[in-house]
Amino acid sequence: MALPEPAADGTVLITGASSGLGAEFARQFAARGYGVALLARREERLRTLASELTARHGVRAEPVVCDLLDVEARDRLRERLAGLGLRVDVLVNNAGFATGGAFHEADYQAEIDQLRLLCEAYVTLTAQFLPGMVARGSGCVINVASTAGFQPLPHSAGYAAAKAHALSFSEAVHAEVRRLGVTVSALCPGPVHTELFEKYDHPVERLPGIAWIHADQCVREGIEGAARGKRVVVPGLQVRAGAPFARYMPRFVQLPLVERLFR
Ligand SMILES: NC(=O)c1ccc[n+]([C@@H]2O[C@H](COP(=O)([O-])OP(=O)(O)OC[C@H]3O[C@@H](n4cnc5c(N)ncnc54)[C@H](OP(=O)(O)O)[C@@H]3O)[C@@H](O)[C@H]2O)c1
């Protein structure tokens, strides 16, 4: 069983739970009877969602207000969860944002923050909670990567590179721990309707409607894939069908095409 059974003192820690995929992970895990710890910066949203989930599903839902770019606060998370009497049985590394545009014109600080949120925070939280899972012989980490990590993306260079890191890191660690009862699953969505592209103009917004899926489908396939112990999950039939082109098309053909599409 790649997902531990729900337990009174266990929780699913979900980063970026105040909107989009993170909030949907919280809803779907709670509906399956799991207690959830909801991490993000916007406290009001977390409190509202936590109350909703407890009322609807009778599970323990804890808001955990934290800016993952604040190293001190982030490094205290294991201690903070333990202080609440909670053991992290499932970790969903999901919080993120996406920059777009040519790198030479980019907001440098946003690029660095994106890298720290999508790479450093994923690694730090995995380092905090994976050893406990291995010691118990049970647990699951879902790292939300992206199909953007399947190839370099001109006009979203930093985002795609960060997602390639999440994917590669997940696959390698999964190979290390799968025989020890723990799954590390990389969820690689294509475009999903969320708040992600509201903050920064992003070329993905130009992709045709057929490429997009809804958050509930994305998360359902992500949880079911992790429950089956899958290393990589690409939600949506149409996205899965296109994935080999992204992954294996020769770069000398792919890069000029994508550069023109995303310019
Ligand atoms: N939507 C897509 O098309 C798509 C496709 C592939 C992969 N993804 C990935 O899916 C993940 C979730 O994105 P989404 O689409 O659900 O976007 P979203 O609706 O914008 O949600 C992003 C979440 O990240 C949190 N967050 C941002 N900065 C944070 C920080 N410094 N500390 C703590 N939390 C922070 C936000 O909460 P606060 O602002 O309250 O902190 C929010 O809850 C991201 O990793 C994204 O790259 C999305």
PDB file of C-alpha atoms and ligand atoms in Angstrom:
ATOM      1  CA  MET A   1       0.000   0.000   0.000  1.00  0.00           C
ATOM      2  CA  ALA A   2       1.815   3.121  -1.224  1.00  0.00           C
ATOM      3  CA  LEU A   3      -0.436   5.491   0.744  1.00  0.00           C
ATOM      4  CA  PRO A   4      -0.499   4.901   4.516  1.00  0.00           C
ATOM      5  CA  GLU A   5      -3.942   4.397   6.019  1.00  0.00           C
ATOM      6  CA  PRO A   6      -5.472   7.532   7.609  1.00  0.00           C
ATOM      7  CA  ALA A   7      -4.548   7.759  11.320  1.00  0.00           C
ATOM      8  CA  ALA A   8      -5.641  10.084  14.143  1.00  0.00           C
ATOM      9  CA  ASP A   9      -2.069  11.275  14.808  1.00  0.00           C
ATOM     10  CA  GLY A  10      -1.031  11.247  11.160  1.00  0.00           C
ATOM     11  CA  THR A  11      -1.457  14.064   8.656  1.00  0.00           C
ATOM     12  CA  VAL A  12      -1.013  14.956   5.007  1.00  0.00           C
ATOM     13  CA  LEU A  13       1.127  18.102   4.859  1.00  0.00           C
ATOM     14  CA  ILE A  14       0.202  20.069   1.745  1.00  0.00           C
ATOM     15  CA  THR A  15       2.188  23.148   0.739  1.00  0.00           C
ATOM     16  CA  GLY A  16       0.427  25.817  -1.292  1.00  0.00           C
ATOM     17  CA  ALA A  17      -2.935  24.738   0.141  1.00  0.00           C
ATOM     18  CA  SER A  18      -4.570  28.175  -0.046  1.00  0.00           C
ATOM     19  CA  SER A  19      -5.548  27.823  -3.710  1.00  0.00           C
ATOM     20  CA  GLY A  20      -5.461  25.739  -6.885  1.00  0.00           C
ATOM     21  CA  LEU A  21      -4.004  22.239  -6.763  1.00  0.00           C
ATOM     22  CA  GLY A  22      -3.011  22.472  -3.093  1.00  0.00           C
ATOM     23  CA  ALA A  23      -6.557  23.292  -1.950  1.00  0.00           C
ATOM     24  CA  GLU A  24      -7.844  20.478  -4.171  1.00  0.00           C
ATOM     25  CA  PHE A  25      -5.320  18.024  -2.644  1.00  0.00           C
ATOM     26  CA  ALA A  26      -6.640  19.050   0.765  1.00  0.00           C
ATOM     27  CA  ARG A  27     -10.273  18.467  -0.292  1.00  0.00           C
ATOM     28  CA  GLN A  28      -9.573  15.074  -1.847  1.00  0.00           C
ATOM     29  CA  PHE A  29      -7.354  13.745   0.963  1.00  0.00           C
ATOM     30  CA  ALA A  30      -9.899  14.916   3.558  1.00  0.00           C
ATOM     31  CA  ALA A  31     -12.687  13.209   1.605  1.00  0.00           C
ATOM     32  CA  ARG A  32     -10.648   9.978   1.862  1.00  0.00           C
ATOM     33  CA  GLY A  33     -10.538  10.397   5.644  1.00  0.00           C
ATOM     34  CA  TYR A  34      -7.034  11.850   6.039  1.00  0.00           C
ATOM     35  CA  GLY A  35      -6.215  14.644   8.452  1.00  0.00           C
ATOM     36  CA  VAL A  36      -4.534  17.526   6.629  1.00  0.00           C
ATOM     37  CA  ALA A  37      -2.049  20.264   7.503  1.00  0.00           C
ATOM     38  CA  LEU A  38      -2.582  23.212   5.178  1.00  0.00           C
ATOM     39  CA  LEU A  39       0.502  25.323   4.536  1.00  0.00           C
ATOM     40  CA  ALA A  40       0.646  28.689   2.737  1.00  0.00           C
ATOM     41  CA  ARG A  41       0.999  32.406   3.546  1.00  0.00           C
ATOM     42  CA  ARG A  42      -2.652  33.536   3.317  1.00  0.00           C
ATOM     43  CA  GLU A  43      -3.987  32.633   6.745  1.00  0.00           C
ATOM     44  CA  GLU A  44      -7.641  33.540   6.188  1.00  0.00           C
ATOM     45  CA  ARG A  45      -7.944  31.194   3.223  1.00  0.00           C
ATOM     46  CA  LEU A  46      -6.319  28.354   5.168  1.00  0.00           C
ATOM     47  CA  ARG A  47      -8.640  28.835   8.144  1.00  0.00           C
ATOM     48  CA  THR A  48     -11.748  28.886   5.945  1.00  0.00           C
ATOM     49  CA  LEU A  49     -10.677  25.717   4.117  1.00  0.00           C
ATOM     50  CA  ALA A  50      -9.708  23.947   7.361  1.00  0.00           C
ATOM     51  CA  SER A  51     -13.139  24.676   8.895  1.00  0.00           C
ATOM     52  CA  GLU A  52     -14.878  23.525   5.712  1.00  0.00           C
ATOM     53  CA  LEU A  53     -12.968  20.212   5.663  1.00  0.00           C
ATOM     54  CA  THR A  54     -13.532  19.461   9.345  1.00  0.00           C
ATOM     55  CA  ALA A  55     -17.245  20.246   9.049  1.00  0.00           C
ATOM     56  CA  ARG A  56     -17.688  18.193   5.892  1.00  0.00           C
ATOM     57  CA  HIS A  57     -15.456  15.185   6.561  1.00  0.00           C
ATOM     58  CA  GLY A  58     -14.877  15.174  10.332  1.00  0.00           C
ATOM     59  CA  VAL A  59     -11.091  15.177   9.901  1.00  0.00           C
ATOM     60  CA  ARG A  60      -8.495  17.236  11.741  1.00  0.00           C
ATOM     61  CA  ALA A  61      -7.410  20.124   9.506  1.00  0.00           C
ATOM     62  CA  GLU A  62      -4.604  22.395  10.752  1.00  0.00           C
ATOM     63  CA  PRO A  63      -3.721  25.704   9.096  1.00  0.00           C
ATOM     64  CA  VAL A  64       0.075  26.128   9.044  1.00  0.00           C
ATOM     65  CA  VAL A  65       0.897  29.695   8.054  1.00  0.00           C
ATOM     66  CA  CYS A  66       4.419  29.772   6.665  1.00  0.00           C
ATOM     67  CA  ASP A  67       6.364  31.580   3.970  1.00  0.00           C
ATOM     68  CA  LEU A  68       8.547  28.868   2.453  1.00  0.00           C
ATOM     69  CA  LEU A  69      11.060  31.496   1.394  1.00  0.00           C
ATOM     70  CA  ASP A  70      11.673  32.264   5.066  1.00  0.00           C
ATOM     71  CA  VAL A  71      14.450  29.766   5.790  1.00  0.00           C
ATOM     72  CA  GLU A  72      14.151  29.948   9.567  1.00  0.00           C
ATOM     73  CA  ALA A  73      10.378  29.339   9.559  1.00  0.00           C
ATOM     74  CA  ARG A  74      10.695  26.604   6.947  1.00  0.00           C
ATOM     75  CA  ASP A  75      13.428  24.764   8.817  1.00  0.00           C
ATOM     76  CA  ARG A  76      11.254  24.643  11.958  1.00  0.00           C
ATOM     77  CA  LEU A  77       8.328  22.888  10.246  1.00  0.00           C
ATOM     78  CA  ARG A  78       9.039  19.350  11.495  1.00  0.00           C
ATOM     79  CA  GLU A  79       9.297  20.678  15.040  1.00  0.00           C
ATOM     80  CA  ARG A  80       6.117  22.740  14.545  1.00  0.00           C
ATOM     81  CA  LEU A  81       4.097  19.771  13.275  1.00  0.00           C
ATOM     82  CA  ALA A  82       5.438  17.567  16.088  1.00  0.00           C
ATOM     83  CA  GLY A  83       4.382  20.306  18.532  1.00  0.00           C
ATOM     84  CA  LEU A  84       0.830  19.930  17.206  1.00  0.00           C
ATOM     85  CA  GLY A  85       1.072  16.192  17.936  1.00  0.00           C
ATOM     86  CA  LEU A  86       1.136  15.384  14.229  1.00  0.00           C
ATOM     87  CA  ARG A  87       3.210  12.892  12.271  1.00  0.00           C
ATOM     88  CA  VAL A  88       3.556  13.624   8.556  1.00  0.00           C
ATOM     89  CA  ASP A  89       2.543  10.402   6.775  1.00  0.00           C
ATOM     90  CA  VAL A  90       2.147  12.045   3.374  1.00  0.00           C
ATOM     91  CA  LEU A  91       3.942  15.169   2.133  1.00  0.00           C
ATOM     92  CA  VAL A  92       2.693  17.083  -0.901  1.00  0.00           C
ATOM     93  CA  ASN A  93       5.302  19.551  -2.129  1.00  0.00           C
ATOM     94  CA  ASN A  94       3.168  21.820  -4.269  1.00  0.00           C
ATOM     95  CA  ALA A  95       3.619  25.537  -3.446  1.00  0.00           C
ATOM     96  CA  GLY A  96       4.930  27.488  -6.383  1.00  0.00           C
ATOM     97  CA  PHE A  97       4.586  30.217  -8.945  1.00  0.00           C
ATOM     98  CA  ALA A  98       5.677  30.506 -12.558  1.00  0.00           C
ATOM     99  CA  THR A  99       7.595  33.265 -14.308  1.00  0.00           C
ATOM    100  CA  GLY A 100       7.392  33.797 -18.059  1.00  0.00           C
ATOM    101  CA  GLY A 101       9.209  35.884 -20.661  1.00  0.00           C
ATOM    102  CA  ALA A 102      12.730  36.104 -22.011  1.00  0.00           C
ATOM    103  CA  PHE A 103      15.310  35.539 -19.294  1.00  0.00           C
ATOM    104  CA  HIS A 104      17.399  38.592 -20.207  1.00  0.00           C
ATOM    105  CA  GLU A 105      14.363  40.756 -19.425  1.00  0.00           C
ATOM    106  CA  ALA A 106      13.356  38.831 -16.296  1.00  0.00           C
ATOM    107  CA  ASP A 107      12.783  40.097 -12.774  1.00  0.00           C
ATOM    108  CA  TYR A 108      15.942  38.608 -11.247  1.00  0.00           C
ATOM    109  CA  GLN A 109      14.550  38.378  -7.702  1.00  0.00           C
ATOM    110  CA  ALA A 110      11.419  36.567  -8.929  1.00  0.00           C
ATOM    111  CA  GLU A 111      13.626  34.068 -10.774  1.00  0.00           C
ATOM    112  CA  ILE A 112      15.637  33.383  -7.623  1.00  0.00           C
ATOM    113  CA  ASP A 113      12.509  33.117  -5.439  1.00  0.00           C
ATOM    114  CA  GLN A 114      10.969  30.700  -7.954  1.00  0.00           C
ATOM    115  CA  LEU A 115      14.090  28.533  -7.845  1.00  0.00           C
ATOM    116  CA  ARG A 116      14.105  28.558  -4.043  1.00  0.00           C
ATOM    117  CA  LEU A 117      10.393  27.694  -3.795  1.00  0.00           C
ATOM    118  CA  LEU A 118      10.351  24.995  -6.476  1.00  0.00           C
ATOM    119  CA  CYS A 119      13.727  23.391  -5.742  1.00  0.00           C
ATOM    120  CA  GLU A 120      15.115  24.360  -2.327  1.00  0.00           C
ATOM    121  CA  ALA A 121      11.790  24.103  -0.445  1.00  0.00           C
ATOM    122  CA  TYR A 122      10.922  20.740  -2.077  1.00  0.00           C
ATOM    123  CA  VAL A 123      14.333  19.338  -1.062  1.00  0.00           C
ATOM    124  CA  THR A 124      14.220  20.807   2.451  1.00  0.00           C
ATOM    125  CA  LEU A 125      10.757  19.463   3.266  1.00  0.00           C
ATOM    126  CA  THR A 126      11.590  16.066   1.794  1.00  0.00           C
ATOM    127  CA  ALA A 127      14.717  16.033   3.964  1.00  0.00           C
ATOM    128  CA  GLN A 128      12.649  16.879   7.042  1.00  0.00           C
ATOM    129  CA  PHE A 129       9.940  14.243   6.593  1.00  0.00           C
ATOM    130  CA  LEU A 130      11.288  11.396   4.434  1.00  0.00           C
ATOM    131  CA  PRO A 131      13.632   9.874   7.068  1.00  0.00           C
ATOM    132  CA  GLY A 132      10.686   9.361   9.445  1.00  0.00           C
ATOM    133  CA  MET A 133       8.700   7.646   6.691  1.00  0.00           C
ATOM    134  CA  VAL A 134      11.630   5.351   5.909  1.00  0.00           C
ATOM    135  CA  ALA A 135      12.076   4.544   9.611  1.00  0.00           C
ATOM    136  CA  ARG A 136       8.368   3.587   9.814  1.00  0.00           C
ATOM    137  CA  GLY A 137       8.528   1.668   6.514  1.00  0.00           C
ATOM    138  CA  SER A 138       5.530   3.646   5.310  1.00  0.00           C
ATOM    139  CA  GLY A 139       4.853   7.012   3.715  1.00  0.00           C
ATOM    140  CA  CYS A 140       4.487   8.946   0.518  1.00  0.00           C
ATOM    141  CA  VAL A 141       5.875  12.161  -0.963  1.00  0.00           C
ATOM    142  CA  ILE A 142       4.063  13.723  -3.908  1.00  0.00           C
ATOM    143  CA  ASN A 143       6.204  16.338  -5.623  1.00  0.00           C
ATOM    144  CA  VAL A 144       4.185  18.493  -7.986  1.00  0.00           C
ATOM    145  CA  ALA A 145       6.483  18.884 -10.981  1.00  0.00           C
ATOM    146  CA  SER A 146       5.111  19.667 -14.460  1.00  0.00           C
ATOM    147  CA  THR A 147       5.284  18.663 -18.105  1.00  0.00           C
ATOM    148  CA  ALA A 148       7.348  21.882 -18.252  1.00  0.00           C
ATOM    149  CA  GLY A 149      10.104  19.757 -16.712  1.00  0.00           C
ATOM    150  CA  PHE A 150      10.138  17.384 -19.718  1.00  0.00           C
ATOM    151  CA  GLN A 151      12.079  19.805 -21.943  1.00  0.00           C
ATOM    152  CA  PRO A 152      13.755  23.208 -21.818  1.00  0.00           C
ATOM    153  CA  LEU A 153      11.169  25.942 -22.387  1.00  0.00           C
ATOM    154  CA  PRO A 154      12.324  29.162 -24.037  1.00  0.00           C
ATOM    155  CA  HIS A 155      10.396  32.093 -22.490  1.00  0.00           C
ATOM    156  CA  SER A 156       9.899  30.108 -19.284  1.00  0.00           C
ATOM    157  CA  ALA A 157      13.477  28.955 -18.840  1.00  0.00           C
ATOM    158  CA  GLY A 158      13.745  29.207 -15.058  1.00  0.00           C
ATOM    159  CA  TYR A 159      10.379  27.582 -14.381  1.00  0.00           C
ATOM    160  CA  ALA A 160      11.019  24.633 -16.725  1.00  0.00           C
ATOM    161  CA  ALA A 161      14.497  24.079 -15.295  1.00  0.00           C
ATOM    162  CA  ALA A 162      13.121  24.099 -11.744  1.00  0.00           C
ATOM    163  CA  LYS A 163      10.444  21.559 -12.688  1.00  0.00           C
ATOM    164  CA  ALA A 164      13.102  19.371 -14.344  1.00  0.00           C
ATOM    165  CA  HIS A 165      14.862  19.424 -10.978  1.00  0.00           C
ATOM    166  CA  ALA A 166      11.694  18.354  -9.132  1.00  0.00           C
ATOM    167  CA  LEU A 167      11.140  15.513 -11.594  1.00  0.00           C
ATOM    168  CA  SER A 168      14.720  14.229 -11.581  1.00  0.00           C
ATOM    169  CA  PHE A 169      15.020  14.524  -7.796  1.00  0.00           C
ATOM    170  CA  SER A 170      11.743  12.647  -7.253  1.00  0.00           C
ATOM    171  CA  GLU A 171      12.554   9.811  -9.635  1.00  0.00           C
ATOM    172  CA  ALA A 172      15.979   9.234  -8.119  1.00  0.00           C
ATOM    173  CA  VAL A 173      14.813   9.319  -4.495  1.00  0.00           C
ATOM    174  CA  HIS A 174      11.870   7.066  -5.395  1.00  0.00           C
ATOM    175  CA  ALA A 175      14.348   4.460  -6.658  1.00  0.00           C
ATOM    176  CA  GLU A 176      16.204   4.696  -3.325  1.00  0.00           C
ATOM    177  CA  VAL A 177      13.199   4.259  -1.034  1.00  0.00           C
ATOM    178  CA  ARG A 178      10.597   2.190  -2.916  1.00  0.00           C
ATOM    179  CA  ARG A 179      11.850  -1.091  -1.434  1.00  0.00           C
ATOM    180  CA  LEU A 180      11.664   0.504   2.040  1.00  0.00           C
ATOM    181  CA  GLY A 181       7.890   0.991   1.872  1.00  0.00           C
ATOM    182  CA  VAL A 182       7.938   4.644   0.770  1.00  0.00           C
ATOM    183  CA  THR A 183       6.822   6.168  -2.543  1.00  0.00           C
ATOM    184  CA  VAL A 184       8.085   9.415  -4.048  1.00  0.00           C
ATOM    185  CA  SER A 185       5.779  10.331  -6.889  1.00  0.00           C
ATOM    186  CA  ALA A 186       6.290  13.198  -9.344  1.00  0.00           C
ATOM    187  CA  LEU A 187       2.975  14.625 -10.521  1.00  0.00           C
ATOM    188  CA  CYS A 188       3.539  16.220 -13.941  1.00  0.00           C
ATOM    189  CA  PRO A 189       0.478  18.166 -15.050  1.00  0.00           C
ATOM    190  CA  GLY A 190       0.177  20.060 -18.290  1.00  0.00           C
ATOM    191  CA  PRO A 191      -1.852  23.287 -18.034  1.00  0.00           C
ATOM    192  CA  VAL A 192      -4.484  23.269 -15.261  1.00  0.00           C
ATOM    193  CA  HIS A 193      -7.103  25.949 -14.506  1.00  0.00           C
ATOM    194  CA  THR A 194      -5.837  27.538 -11.237  1.00  0.00           C
ATOM    195  CA  GLU A 195      -4.607  30.968 -10.089  1.00  0.00           C
ATOM    196  CA  LEU A 196      -1.033  30.153 -11.214  1.00  0.00           C
ATOM    197  CA  PHE A 197      -0.889  32.383 -14.265  1.00  0.00           C
ATOM    198  CA  GLU A 198      -2.657  35.376 -12.698  1.00  0.00           C
ATOM    199  CA  LYS A 199       0.473  36.947 -11.224  1.00  0.00           C
ATOM    200  CA  TYR A 200       2.919  36.658 -14.122  1.00  0.00           C
ATOM    201  CA  ASP A 201       2.210  36.753 -17.839  1.00  0.00           C
ATOM    202  CA  HIS A 202       3.072  33.237 -18.983  1.00  0.00           C
ATOM    203  CA  PRO A 203       3.228  31.774 -22.518  1.00  0.00           C
ATOM    204  CA  VAL A 204       1.377  28.609 -21.417  1.00  0.00           C
ATOM    205  CA  GLU A 205      -1.789  30.738 -21.383  1.00  0.00           C
ATOM    206  CA  ARG A 206      -1.673  30.651 -25.189  1.00  0.00           C
ATOM    207  CA  LEU A 207      -2.021  26.866 -25.386  1.00  0.00           C
ATOM    208  CA  PRO A 208      -5.347  25.687 -26.870  1.00  0.00           C
ATOM    209  CA  GLY A 209      -8.270  24.703 -24.631  1.00  0.00           C
ATOM    210  CA  ILE A 210      -7.851  20.996 -25.365  1.00  0.00           C
ATOM    211  CA  ALA A 211      -4.511  21.018 -23.544  1.00  0.00           C
ATOM    212  CA  TRP A 212      -6.088  22.192 -20.260  1.00  0.00           C
ATOM    213  CA  ILE A 213      -7.584  20.081 -17.488  1.00  0.00           C
ATOM    214  CA  HIS A 214      -9.340  20.947 -14.217  1.00  0.00           C
ATOM    215  CA  ALA A 215      -7.718  20.750 -10.802  1.00  0.00           C
ATOM    216  CA  ASP A 216     -10.036  17.982  -9.532  1.00  0.00           C
ATOM    217  CA  GLN A 217      -9.008  15.602 -12.346  1.00  0.00           C
ATOM    218  CA  CYS A 218      -5.330  16.479 -11.955  1.00  0.00           C
ATOM    219  CA  VAL A 219      -5.332  15.807  -8.223  1.00  0.00           C
ATOM    220  CA  ARG A 220      -7.494  12.678  -8.433  1.00  0.00           C
ATOM    221  CA  GLU A 221      -5.077  11.109 -10.921  1.00  0.00           C
ATOM    222  CA  GLY A 222      -2.144  12.297  -8.805  1.00  0.00           C
ATOM    223  CA  ILE A 223      -3.459  10.650  -5.636  1.00  0.00           C
ATOM    224  CA  GLU A 224      -4.499   7.456  -7.422  1.00  0.00           C
ATOM    225  CA  GLY A 225      -1.078   7.239  -9.104  1.00  0.00           C
ATOM    226  CA  ALA A 226       0.733   7.726  -5.795  1.00  0.00           C
ATOM    227  CA  ALA A 227      -1.546   5.109  -4.187  1.00  0.00           C
ATOM    228  CA  ARG A 228      -0.405   2.662  -6.855  1.00  0.00           C
ATOM    229  CA  GLY A 229       3.242   3.539  -6.117  1.00  0.00           C
ATOM    230  CA  LYS A 230       3.783   5.274  -9.460  1.00  0.00           C
ATOM    231  CA  ARG A 231       7.050   7.162  -9.900  1.00  0.00           C
ATOM    232  CA  VAL A 232       5.680   9.652 -12.449  1.00  0.00           C
ATOM    233  CA  VAL A 233       2.050  10.592 -13.048  1.00  0.00           C
ATOM    234  CA  VAL A 234       0.926  12.657 -16.059  1.00  0.00           C
ATOM    235  CA  PRO A 235      -2.770  13.480 -15.587  1.00  0.00           C
ATOM    236  CA  GLY A 236      -5.097  13.724 -18.593  1.00  0.00           C
ATOM    237  CA  LEU A 237      -5.155  11.354 -21.559  1.00  0.00           C
ATOM    238  CA  GLN A 238      -4.422  14.116 -24.075  1.00  0.00           C
ATOM    239  CA  VAL A 239      -1.450  15.331 -22.028  1.00  0.00           C
ATOM    240  CA  ARG A 240      -0.087  11.770 -21.658  1.00  0.00           C
ATOM    241  CA  ALA A 241      -0.397  11.312 -25.421  1.00  0.00           C
ATOM    242  CA  GLY A 242       1.669  14.447 -26.081  1.00  0.00           C
ATOM    243  CA  ALA A 243       4.278  13.791 -23.389  1.00  0.00           C
ATOM    244  CA  PRO A 244       6.640  11.616 -25.504  1.00  0.00           C
ATOM    245  CA  PHE A 245       6.995  14.500 -28.001  1.00  0.00           C
ATOM    246  CA  ALA A 246       8.013  16.818 -25.175  1.00  0.00           C
ATOM    247  CA  ARG A 247      10.392  14.281 -23.659  1.00  0.00           C
ATOM    248  CA  TYR A 248      12.039  12.706 -26.696  1.00  0.00           C
ATOM    249  CA  MET A 249      11.829  15.092 -29.675  1.00  0.00           C
ATOM    250  CA  PRO A 250      15.379  16.118 -30.673  1.00  0.00           C
ATOM    251  CA  ARG A 251      16.201  19.490 -29.141  1.00  0.00           C
ATOM    252  CA  PHE A 252      17.377  20.982 -32.451  1.00  0.00           C
ATOM    253  CA  VAL A 253      13.816  20.504 -33.798  1.00  0.00           C
ATOM    254  CA  GLN A 254      11.954  21.221 -30.555  1.00  0.00           C
ATOM    255  CA  LEU A 255      13.688  24.359 -29.278  1.00  0.00           C
ATOM    256  CA  PRO A 256      13.101  26.632 -32.326  1.00  0.00           C
ATOM    257  CA  LEU A 257       9.458  25.467 -32.484  1.00  0.00           C
ATOM    258  CA  VAL A 258       8.791  26.182 -28.822  1.00  0.00           C
ATOM    259  CA  GLU A 259      10.718  29.453 -28.936  1.00  0.00           C
ATOM    260  CA  ARG A 260       8.492  30.658 -31.781  1.00  0.00           C
ATOM    261  CA  LEU A 261       5.268  29.392 -30.115  1.00  0.00           C
ATOM    262  CA  PHE A 262       6.066  31.018 -26.755  1.00  0.00           C
ATOM    263  CA  ARG A 263       7.692  34.268 -28.038  1.00  0.00           C
TER     264      ARG A 263
HETATM  265  N1  LIG B   1      -1.681  25.353 -12.927  1.00  0.00           N
HETATM  266  C1  LIG B   1      -0.909  24.727 -13.805  1.00  0.00           C
HETATM  267  O1  LIG B   1      -1.119  24.825 -15.034  1.00  0.00           O
HETATM  268  C2  LIG B   1       0.233  23.869 -13.335  1.00  0.00           C
HETATM  269  C3  LIG B   1       0.797  22.958 -14.237  1.00  0.00           C
HETATM  270  C4  LIG B   1       1.858  22.172 -13.815  1.00  0.00           C
HETATM  271  C5  LIG B   1       2.340  22.299 -12.534  1.00  0.00           C
HETATM  272  N2  LIG B   1       1.787  23.203 -11.676  1.00  0.00           N
HETATM  273  C6  LIG B   1       2.357  23.334 -10.345  1.00  0.00           C
HETATM  274  O2  LIG B   1       1.357  23.139  -9.387  1.00  0.00           O
HETATM  275  C7  LIG B   1       1.744  23.776  -8.161  1.00  0.00           C
HETATM  276  C8  LIG B   1       0.558  24.546  -7.595  1.00  0.00           C
HETATM  277  O3  LIG B   1       0.227  25.596  -8.481  1.00  0.00           O
HETATM  278  P1  LIG B   1      -1.284  26.043  -8.770  1.00  0.00           P
HETATM  279  O4  LIG B   1      -1.484  25.898 -10.219  1.00  0.00           O
HETATM  280  O5  LIG B   1      -2.210  25.400  -7.842  1.00  0.00           O
HETATM  281  O6  LIG B   1      -1.134  27.624  -8.483  1.00  0.00           O
HETATM  282  P2  LIG B   1      -1.842  28.606  -7.429  1.00  0.00           P
HETATM  283  O7  LIG B   1      -3.316  28.436  -7.482  1.00  0.00           O
HETATM  284  O8  LIG B   1      -1.277  29.947  -7.741  1.00  0.00           O
HETATM  285  O9  LIG B   1      -1.305  28.097  -6.017  1.00  0.00           O
HETATM  286  C9  LIG B   1       0.010  28.338  -5.596  1.00  0.00           C
HETATM  287  C10 LIG B   1       0.085  28.081  -4.109  1.00  0.00           C
HETATM  288  O10 LIG B   1       1.456  28.259  -3.678  1.00  0.00           O
HETATM  289  C11 LIG B   1       1.445  29.045  -2.482  1.00  0.00           C
HETATM  290  N3  LIG B   1       2.692  29.788  -2.330  1.00  0.00           N
HETATM  291  C12 LIG B   1       3.257  30.633  -3.211  1.00  0.00           C
HETATM  292  N4  LIG B   1       4.369  31.174  -2.688  1.00  0.00           N
HETATM  293  C13 LIG B   1       4.518  30.652  -1.440  1.00  0.00           C
HETATM  294  C14 LIG B   1       5.468  30.826  -0.393  1.00  0.00           C
HETATM  295  N5  LIG B   1       6.495  31.680  -0.525  1.00  0.00           N
HETATM  296  N6  LIG B   1       5.306  30.130   0.749  1.00  0.00           N
HETATM  297  C15 LIG B   1       4.248  29.292   0.904  1.00  0.00           C
HETATM  298  N7  LIG B   1       3.327  29.082  -0.051  1.00  0.00           N
HETATM  299  C16 LIG B   1       3.448  29.758  -1.207  1.00  0.00           C
HETATM  300  C17 LIG B   1       0.237  29.979  -2.645  1.00  0.00           C
HETATM  301  O11 LIG B   1      -0.253  30.380  -1.376  1.00  0.00           O
HETATM  302  P3  LIG B   1      -0.038  31.806  -0.656  1.00  0.00           P
HETATM  303  O12 LIG B   1       0.006  32.846  -1.737  1.00  0.00           O
HETATM  304  O13 LIG B   1      -1.223  31.915   0.251  1.00  0.00           O
HETATM  305  O14 LIG B   1       1.252  31.660   0.091  1.00  0.00           O
HETATM  306  C18 LIG B   1      -0.765  29.032  -3.291  1.00  0.00           C
HETATM  307  O15 LIG B   1      -1.450  28.294  -2.300  1.00  0.00           O
HETATM  308  C19 LIG B   1       2.957  24.644  -8.497  1.00  0.00           C
HETATM  309  O16 LIG B   1       4.131  23.992  -8.076  1.00  0.00           O
HETATM  310  C20 LIG B   1       2.909  24.714 -10.012  1.00  0.00           C
HETATM  311  O17 LIG B   1       4.170  24.934 -10.570  1.00  0.00           O
HETATM  312  C21 LIG B   1       0.729  23.970 -12.041  1.00  0.00           C
END
